[in-house]
Amino acid sequence: MSSAATPQNNAFLTELARLVGSSHLLTDPAKTQRYRKGFRSGHGDALAVVFPGTLLELWRVLSACVEADKIILMQAANTGLTEGSTPSGNDYDREIVIISTLRLDKLHLLSKGEQVLAFPGTTLYSLEKALKPFGREPHSVIGSSCIGASVIGGICNNSGGSLVQRGPAYTEMSLFAQIDESGRLRLVNHLGIDLGTTPEQILSRLDDDRIKDEDVLHDGRHAHDHDYVNRVRDVTADTPARYNADPDRLFESSGCAGKLAVFAARLDTFPAEKRQQVFYIGSNRPEVLTEIRRHILAEFNNLPVAGEYMHRDIYDIAERYGKDTFLMIDKLGTDKMPFFFTMKGRTDAMLEKCRCLSRTSPTALCKKSVTFSRRTCRSE
């Protein structure tokens, strides 16, 4: 979809710049490249990338996009894990506006850390850090947390595929915008928190952290997948414990996969495991691993926090191509990973401009440096 400089588009972009400030609006394809291209896959054109700084700004940007009949693509960390955070091709019937929520990275702890109110840009890492003094953890503390993945992104995609105790990310309490049958944008407050009635009242109170304990209701709605343990233990069931687009795990923001614009989600947190141990079990016979899995799920008093199958090929791929990431985590810690992935995205976008350097990506350089160091160590 081409982004022609029509009078209508010019007026629309002028309005976006007025709403968020010209420094928080990108239209140059060279500058929007890293937001239009997924970290792992996905790529396409976009008319603009917008960076609202408050929830109220986000609401006004959404309203302008709906009024201008643009496709809205909500984006947080752009990890590319689901290919849902970037355009995919250029065969859309309308122009796309990417709304980046990176600036909306606040969070609000409720009930002494037992729950959290996550904003669109809240990352798993920042939530993990905020909960540490309370001896608690977010739903997921592995995998995508290392690359700065957002909490809301996990809810929208029911993430947490390897989590055995906690299951997929899920909540029945969120604040979201949707387009109704008449084509109008509506804000729906199902957070269980009394914040007012109009969008301006609701969003301003969240932006200003004006949340009182007495405003928070506890009405029995769930803020995590509370019965997953029972399902995953039923190893004789005819249906899997979880699968993509499971209708029982689709509830408003949970599993919406971008069909709603999520402003906030209320989620449970979990006591941190004080004693943990990782076990690697290898076998040349898959049926052995199947029997071990069934026995653990059905017979163990305490389920593993997480479990994952790894084919031998994946192990070999990680051994060859994953050492740069391993070394960074080992020497610098996971808290530095989002910064490096952001820098990688920016560098990739810059190198794309130069044909002679387009194949000299940061990833390739890291692989070569690790290979060189490995050979040097062996020669010594």
Short mmCIF file of C-alpha atoms in Angstrom, two decimals:
data_model
loop_
_atom_site.label_atom_id
_atom_site.label_comp_id
_atom_site.label_asym_id
_atom_site.label_seq_id
_atom_site.Cartn_x
_atom_site.Cartn_y
_atom_site.Cartn_z
CA MET A 1 0.00 0.00 0.00
CA SER A 2 1.60 3.22 -1.12
CA SER A 3 1.46 6.26 1.11
CA ALA A 4 0.74 9.04 -1.37
CA ALA A 5 1.06 12.62 -0.13
CA THR A 6 -2.60 13.48 -0.60
CA PRO A 7 -4.22 16.55 0.98
CA GLN A 8 -6.19 14.21 3.25
CA ASN A 9 -3.02 12.45 4.42
CA ASN A 10 -1.22 15.74 4.95
CA ALA A 11 -4.06 17.00 7.14
CA PHE A 12 -4.14 13.70 9.02
CA LEU A 13 -0.39 13.73 9.70
CA THR A 14 -0.59 17.35 10.81
CA GLU A 15 -3.25 16.35 13.33
CA LEU A 16 -1.10 13.48 14.64
CA ALA A 17 1.85 15.85 15.06
CA ARG A 18 -0.38 18.24 16.98
CA LEU A 19 -1.53 15.45 19.30
CA VAL A 20 1.84 13.93 20.21
CA GLY A 21 4.40 16.51 19.05
CA SER A 22 6.33 16.38 15.80
CA SER A 23 9.30 14.68 17.50
CA HIS A 24 7.09 11.69 18.31
CA LEU A 25 5.82 11.16 14.77
CA LEU A 26 7.84 9.39 12.06
CA THR A 27 6.93 9.34 8.38
CA ASP A 28 10.29 8.97 6.62
CA PRO A 29 10.54 5.31 5.44
CA ALA A 30 14.19 5.19 6.48
CA LYS A 31 13.26 6.20 10.03
CA THR A 32 10.20 3.94 10.27
CA GLN A 33 12.08 0.90 8.93
CA ARG A 34 12.82 -0.75 12.26
CA TYR A 35 9.18 -0.41 13.33
CA ARG A 36 7.89 -1.81 10.03
CA LYS A 37 10.18 -4.85 10.12
CA GLY A 38 9.89 -7.56 12.75
CA PHE A 39 12.89 -8.72 14.70
CA ARG A 40 12.48 -12.23 13.26
CA SER A 41 9.95 -11.88 10.45
CA GLY A 42 7.30 -9.60 9.02
CA HIS A 43 7.75 -6.45 6.93
CA GLY A 44 5.61 -3.92 5.10
CA ASP A 45 4.84 -0.26 4.44
CA ALA A 46 3.23 2.18 6.86
CA LEU A 47 2.06 5.76 6.50
CA ALA A 48 3.42 6.75 9.91
CA VAL A 49 4.69 5.56 13.28
CA VAL A 50 3.25 7.43 16.27
CA PHE A 51 4.58 7.46 19.85
CA PRO A 52 1.90 8.69 22.29
CA GLY A 53 3.26 9.65 25.70
CA THR A 54 0.08 9.29 27.77
CA LEU A 55 -2.98 7.10 27.66
CA LEU A 56 -5.07 10.16 26.84
CA GLU A 57 -2.80 10.88 23.87
CA LEU A 58 -3.21 7.26 22.79
CA TRP A 59 -6.99 7.63 22.88
CA ARG A 60 -6.85 10.79 20.78
CA VAL A 61 -4.47 9.20 18.26
CA LEU A 62 -6.79 6.20 17.95
CA SER A 63 -9.76 8.52 17.43
CA ALA A 64 -7.91 10.38 14.67
CA CYS A 65 -6.97 7.10 12.95
CA VAL A 66 -10.55 5.83 13.07
CA GLU A 67 -11.83 9.16 11.74
CA ALA A 68 -9.32 8.98 8.86
CA ASP A 69 -10.19 5.30 8.16
CA LYS A 70 -6.64 4.03 8.64
CA ILE A 71 -5.58 0.53 9.63
CA ILE A 72 -4.30 0.65 13.22
CA LEU A 73 -1.41 -1.59 14.21
CA MET A 74 -0.58 -1.54 17.92
CA GLN A 75 3.09 -2.25 18.63
CA ALA A 76 5.12 -2.54 21.82
CA ALA A 77 8.52 -4.26 21.85
CA ASN A 78 8.23 -5.53 18.25
CA THR A 79 9.91 -8.81 19.15
CA GLY A 80 8.56 -10.44 16.01
CA LEU A 81 7.69 -13.55 18.01
CA THR A 82 4.19 -13.71 16.52
CA GLU A 83 4.66 -11.51 13.40
CA GLY A 84 1.66 -9.57 14.61
CA SER A 85 3.44 -6.35 15.51
CA THR A 86 4.41 -5.24 11.98
CA PRO A 87 2.75 -5.06 8.58
CA SER A 88 3.03 -8.30 6.61
CA GLY A 89 3.33 -7.46 2.94
CA ASN A 90 1.80 -4.52 1.09
CA ASP A 91 -1.55 -5.83 -0.08
CA TYR A 92 -3.74 -4.05 2.46
CA ASP A 93 -6.83 -2.14 1.32
CA ARG A 94 -5.96 0.96 3.38
CA GLU A 95 -2.90 2.70 4.74
CA ILE A 96 -1.40 1.54 8.02
CA VAL A 97 -0.52 3.62 11.06
CA ILE A 98 1.74 1.93 13.62
CA ILE A 99 1.12 3.12 17.16
CA SER A 100 4.18 2.38 19.28
CA THR A 101 3.48 2.11 23.00
CA LEU A 102 7.12 2.18 24.13
CA ARG A 103 6.66 5.49 25.98
CA LEU A 104 3.67 4.12 27.94
CA ASP A 105 5.84 1.97 30.18
CA LYS A 106 4.43 2.70 33.64
CA LEU A 107 2.98 0.11 36.01
CA HIS A 108 1.00 0.28 39.23
CA LEU A 109 1.22 -2.40 41.92
CA LEU A 110 -1.99 -3.33 43.74
CA SER A 111 -2.56 -5.16 47.04
CA LYS A 112 1.11 -5.03 48.09
CA GLY A 113 2.28 -6.50 44.82
CA GLU A 114 -0.23 -9.36 44.60
CA GLN A 115 -1.61 -7.77 41.45
CA VAL A 116 -0.29 -5.32 38.89
CA LEU A 117 -1.92 -2.78 36.63
CA ALA A 118 0.18 -2.96 33.46
CA PHE A 119 0.22 -0.25 30.81
CA PRO A 120 0.67 -0.81 27.04
CA GLY A 121 4.46 -0.43 27.16
CA THR A 122 5.16 -2.18 30.48
CA THR A 123 7.87 -4.79 29.92
CA LEU A 124 8.21 -8.14 31.62
CA TYR A 125 11.64 -7.13 32.81
CA SER A 126 10.48 -3.88 34.45
CA LEU A 127 7.64 -5.74 36.15
CA GLU A 128 10.01 -8.46 37.36
CA LYS A 129 12.27 -5.77 38.81
CA ALA A 130 9.38 -3.96 40.54
CA LEU A 131 8.11 -7.19 42.12
CA LYS A 132 11.46 -8.44 43.39
CA PRO A 133 11.30 -6.54 46.74
CA PHE A 134 7.93 -8.22 47.39
CA GLY A 135 9.29 -11.71 46.74
CA ARG A 136 6.96 -12.12 43.78
CA GLU A 137 7.20 -12.69 40.02
CA PRO A 138 5.16 -11.82 36.93
CA HIS A 139 3.43 -14.51 34.91
CA SER A 140 6.49 -15.05 32.73
CA VAL A 141 10.14 -14.47 33.64
CA ILE A 142 11.79 -16.50 30.90
CA GLY A 143 12.35 -16.39 27.17
CA SER A 144 10.83 -13.25 25.69
CA SER A 145 11.48 -11.24 28.87
CA CYS A 146 15.13 -11.17 27.78
CA ILE A 147 14.31 -9.17 24.66
CA GLY A 148 12.06 -6.61 26.29
CA ALA A 149 8.70 -8.17 25.47
CA SER A 150 5.67 -6.33 26.83
CA VAL A 151 3.21 -7.59 29.42
CA ILE A 152 0.19 -6.52 27.36
CA GLY A 153 1.59 -8.22 24.25
CA GLY A 154 1.66 -11.46 26.20
CA ILE A 155 -1.97 -11.05 27.25
CA CYS A 156 -3.09 -10.28 23.69
CA ASN A 157 -1.44 -13.47 22.42
CA ASN A 158 -2.03 -15.80 25.40
CA SER A 159 1.74 -16.25 25.64
CA GLY A 160 3.58 -18.61 27.97
CA GLY A 161 3.83 -21.78 25.91
CA SER A 162 6.37 -23.53 28.15
CA LEU A 163 4.81 -22.53 31.49
CA VAL A 164 3.41 -25.60 33.25
CA GLN A 165 2.20 -24.12 36.55
CA ARG A 166 0.75 -20.84 35.27
CA GLY A 167 -0.39 -21.64 31.76
CA PRO A 168 -1.16 -19.02 29.12
CA ALA A 169 -1.26 -15.31 29.95
CA TYR A 170 -4.87 -14.45 30.73
CA THR A 171 -7.03 -11.91 32.52
CA GLU A 172 -10.68 -10.95 32.68
CA MET A 173 -9.90 -7.40 33.82
CA SER A 174 -8.70 -4.84 31.30
CA LEU A 175 -9.30 -1.41 29.83
CA PHE A 176 -9.58 -1.40 26.05
CA ALA A 177 -10.90 0.47 23.04
CA GLN A 178 -12.99 -1.14 20.34
CA ILE A 179 -14.88 -0.05 17.25
CA ASP A 180 -18.58 -0.79 17.67
CA GLU A 181 -21.15 -1.83 15.08
CA SER A 182 -21.76 1.78 14.10
CA GLY A 183 -18.05 2.39 13.43
CA ARG A 184 -17.50 4.51 16.53
CA LEU A 185 -14.56 4.13 18.90
CA ARG A 186 -15.60 3.12 22.43
CA LEU A 187 -13.55 2.86 25.62
CA VAL A 188 -14.54 -0.10 27.80
CA ASN A 189 -13.43 -0.16 31.46
CA HIS A 190 -13.54 -3.70 32.81
CA LEU A 191 -10.56 -3.26 35.14
CA GLY A 192 -12.69 -3.53 38.24
CA ILE A 193 -11.39 -0.09 39.26
CA ASP A 194 -13.65 2.95 39.62
CA LEU A 195 -11.98 5.59 37.45
CA GLY A 196 -14.90 7.71 36.30
CA THR A 197 -17.20 7.51 33.30
CA THR A 198 -15.76 9.42 30.34
CA PRO A 199 -12.55 8.47 28.48
CA GLU A 200 -10.95 11.71 29.62
CA GLN A 201 -11.74 11.01 33.29
CA ILE A 202 -10.65 7.37 33.17
CA LEU A 203 -7.42 7.90 31.27
CA SER A 204 -6.39 11.06 33.13
CA ARG A 205 -6.67 9.27 36.47
CA LEU A 206 -4.46 6.46 35.21
CA ASP A 207 -1.96 8.87 33.67
CA ASP A 208 -1.73 10.76 36.97
CA ASP A 209 -1.60 7.61 39.15
CA ARG A 210 -4.75 8.71 40.98
CA ILE A 211 -5.80 5.21 42.06
CA LYS A 212 -7.10 4.67 45.59
CA ASP A 213 -7.35 1.32 47.35
CA GLU A 214 -11.07 1.83 47.89
CA ASP A 215 -11.55 2.23 44.12
CA VAL A 216 -10.24 -1.30 43.46
CA LEU A 217 -12.99 -3.93 43.41
CA HIS A 218 -12.47 -7.64 44.12
CA ASP A 219 -15.50 -9.24 42.49
CA GLY A 220 -14.32 -12.74 41.68
CA ARG A 221 -13.09 -12.12 38.15
CA HIS A 222 -9.85 -13.89 37.34
CA ALA A 223 -6.50 -12.25 36.61
CA HIS A 224 -4.74 -15.45 35.55
CA ASP A 225 -5.69 -18.84 34.10
CA HIS A 226 -6.76 -20.27 37.45
CA ASP A 227 -7.74 -23.79 36.33
CA TYR A 228 -4.82 -24.53 34.00
CA VAL A 229 -3.13 -26.87 36.50
CA ASN A 230 -6.20 -29.13 36.51
CA ARG A 231 -6.29 -29.25 32.72
CA VAL A 232 -2.59 -29.91 32.27
CA ARG A 233 -2.70 -32.75 34.82
CA ASP A 234 -5.47 -34.52 32.88
CA VAL A 235 -3.11 -36.54 30.68
CA THR A 236 -5.89 -38.86 29.46
CA ALA A 237 -8.09 -36.06 28.07
CA ASP A 238 -9.06 -36.14 24.38
CA THR A 239 -8.12 -32.48 23.96
CA PRO A 240 -4.76 -30.77 24.58
CA ALA A 241 -4.30 -28.67 27.71
CA ARG A 242 -3.71 -25.62 25.54
CA TYR A 243 -3.61 -24.68 21.88
CA ASN A 244 -3.68 -21.56 19.72
CA ALA A 245 -6.94 -19.59 19.81
CA ASP A 246 -8.45 -21.81 22.51
CA PRO A 247 -11.94 -20.25 22.87
CA ASP A 248 -11.87 -20.83 26.64
CA ARG A 249 -8.84 -18.50 26.90
CA LEU A 250 -10.30 -15.75 24.70
CA PHE A 251 -11.83 -13.00 26.82
CA GLU A 252 -11.86 -9.38 25.65
CA SER A 253 -8.18 -8.32 25.76
CA SER A 254 -6.95 -11.86 26.44
CA GLY A 255 -6.13 -13.41 23.09
CA CYS A 256 -7.46 -10.43 21.14
CA ALA A 257 -4.36 -10.49 18.89
CA GLY A 258 -4.56 -6.82 17.99
CA LYS A 259 -8.31 -6.62 17.39
CA LEU A 260 -8.60 -4.33 20.42
CA ALA A 261 -6.43 -1.44 21.57
CA VAL A 262 -5.51 -2.36 25.15
CA PHE A 263 -4.82 0.55 27.52
CA ALA A 264 -4.26 -1.41 30.73
CA ALA A 265 -4.60 -4.90 32.14
CA ARG A 266 -4.94 -6.08 35.72
CA LEU A 267 -2.97 -9.25 36.40
CA ASP A 268 -2.07 -11.55 39.24
CA THR A 269 1.54 -11.96 40.30
CA PHE A 270 3.05 -15.09 41.85
CA PRO A 271 5.31 -15.95 44.80
CA ALA A 272 8.89 -16.26 43.58
CA GLU A 273 10.37 -19.74 43.71
CA LYS A 274 13.04 -19.74 46.41
CA ARG A 275 14.65 -23.01 45.36
CA GLN A 276 14.93 -23.82 41.67
CA GLN A 277 16.76 -26.48 39.70
CA VAL A 278 16.95 -27.04 35.96
CA PHE A 279 17.06 -30.63 34.68
CA TYR A 280 18.16 -31.62 31.18
CA ILE A 281 16.90 -35.06 30.14
CA GLY A 282 18.14 -36.54 26.88
CA SER A 283 16.92 -39.58 24.98
CA ASN A 284 17.04 -41.02 21.46
CA ARG A 285 13.49 -42.33 21.92
CA PRO A 286 10.67 -39.74 21.99
CA GLU A 287 8.34 -42.20 23.70
CA VAL A 288 10.61 -42.16 26.75
CA LEU A 289 10.18 -38.40 27.08
CA THR A 290 6.43 -38.78 26.60
CA GLU A 291 6.25 -41.27 29.47
CA ILE A 292 8.32 -38.99 31.71
CA ARG A 293 6.07 -36.04 30.90
CA ARG A 294 2.88 -37.99 31.63
CA HIS A 295 4.26 -39.31 34.92
CA ILE A 296 5.38 -35.85 36.10
CA LEU A 297 2.04 -34.23 35.26
CA ALA A 298 -0.10 -36.97 36.76
CA GLU A 299 1.93 -38.05 39.79
CA PHE A 300 4.16 -35.23 41.06
CA ASN A 301 2.81 -33.23 44.00
CA ASN A 302 4.53 -30.08 42.72
CA LEU A 303 4.49 -29.37 39.01
CA PRO A 304 7.55 -27.94 37.26
CA VAL A 305 7.49 -24.20 36.68
CA ALA A 306 8.18 -24.76 32.99
CA GLY A 307 9.02 -27.53 30.55
CA GLU A 308 10.16 -27.59 26.97
CA TYR A 309 11.03 -30.13 24.30
CA MET A 310 14.22 -29.49 22.31
CA HIS A 311 15.09 -31.50 19.21
CA ARG A 312 18.75 -32.36 18.72
CA ASP A 313 18.83 -30.01 15.71
CA ILE A 314 17.72 -27.11 17.91
CA TYR A 315 20.49 -27.88 20.36
CA ASP A 316 23.03 -27.84 17.52
CA ILE A 317 21.60 -24.57 16.16
CA ALA A 318 21.81 -22.95 19.60
CA GLU A 319 25.37 -24.20 20.06
CA ARG A 320 26.40 -22.68 16.74
CA TYR A 321 24.30 -19.52 16.49
CA GLY A 322 23.30 -18.65 20.05
CA LYS A 323 26.61 -18.15 21.79
CA ASP A 324 26.67 -14.39 21.32
CA THR A 325 23.35 -14.10 23.14
CA PHE A 326 24.50 -16.55 25.81
CA LEU A 327 27.70 -14.61 26.44
CA MET A 328 25.85 -11.29 26.71
CA ILE A 329 23.38 -12.70 29.24
CA ASP A 330 26.13 -14.48 31.17
CA LYS A 331 28.46 -11.46 31.39
CA LEU A 332 26.01 -8.54 31.39
CA GLY A 333 22.71 -9.95 32.69
CA THR A 334 19.25 -10.00 31.14
CA ASP A 335 18.55 -6.37 32.01
CA LYS A 336 20.93 -5.22 29.25
CA MET A 337 19.34 -7.37 26.54
CA PRO A 338 16.48 -4.99 25.59
CA PHE A 339 19.05 -2.23 25.03
CA PHE A 340 21.16 -4.43 22.74
CA PHE A 341 18.14 -5.62 20.77
CA THR A 342 17.03 -2.01 20.32
CA MET A 343 20.51 -1.06 19.11
CA LYS A 344 20.49 -4.02 16.76
CA GLY A 345 17.20 -2.87 15.25
CA ARG A 346 18.52 0.65 14.71
CA THR A 347 21.80 -0.61 13.24
CA ASP A 348 20.00 -3.01 10.90
CA ALA A 349 17.84 -0.14 9.67
CA MET A 350 20.89 2.04 8.99
CA LEU A 351 22.79 -0.74 7.21
CA GLU A 352 19.78 -1.40 4.98
CA LYS A 353 20.41 1.98 3.37
CA CYS A 354 23.88 0.92 2.16
CA ARG A 355 23.84 -1.92 -0.33
CA CYS A 356 27.50 -2.65 0.26
CA LEU A 357 26.86 -3.10 4.00
CA SER A 358 23.33 -4.53 3.98
CA ARG A 359 24.61 -8.06 4.61
CA THR A 360 26.95 -6.96 7.39
CA SER A 361 24.31 -7.09 10.11
CA PRO A 362 25.09 -6.97 13.84
CA THR A 363 23.93 -10.58 14.06
CA ALA A 364 26.44 -11.69 11.44
CA LEU A 365 29.24 -9.75 13.13
CA CYS A 366 28.41 -11.32 16.50
CA LYS A 367 28.45 -14.80 14.98
CA LYS A 368 31.82 -14.17 13.34
CA SER A 369 33.34 -12.79 16.54
CA VAL A 370 32.13 -15.80 18.54
CA THR A 371 33.44 -18.20 15.89
CA PHE A 372 36.79 -16.39 15.86
CA SER A 373 37.09 -16.48 19.65
CA ARG A 374 36.20 -20.17 19.71
CA ARG A 375 38.86 -21.01 17.12
CA THR A 376 41.40 -18.86 18.96
CA CYS A 377 40.72 -20.66 22.23
CA ARG A 378 41.06 -24.05 20.52
CA SER A 379 44.36 -23.09 18.89
CA GLU A 380 45.74 -22.04 22.25
#
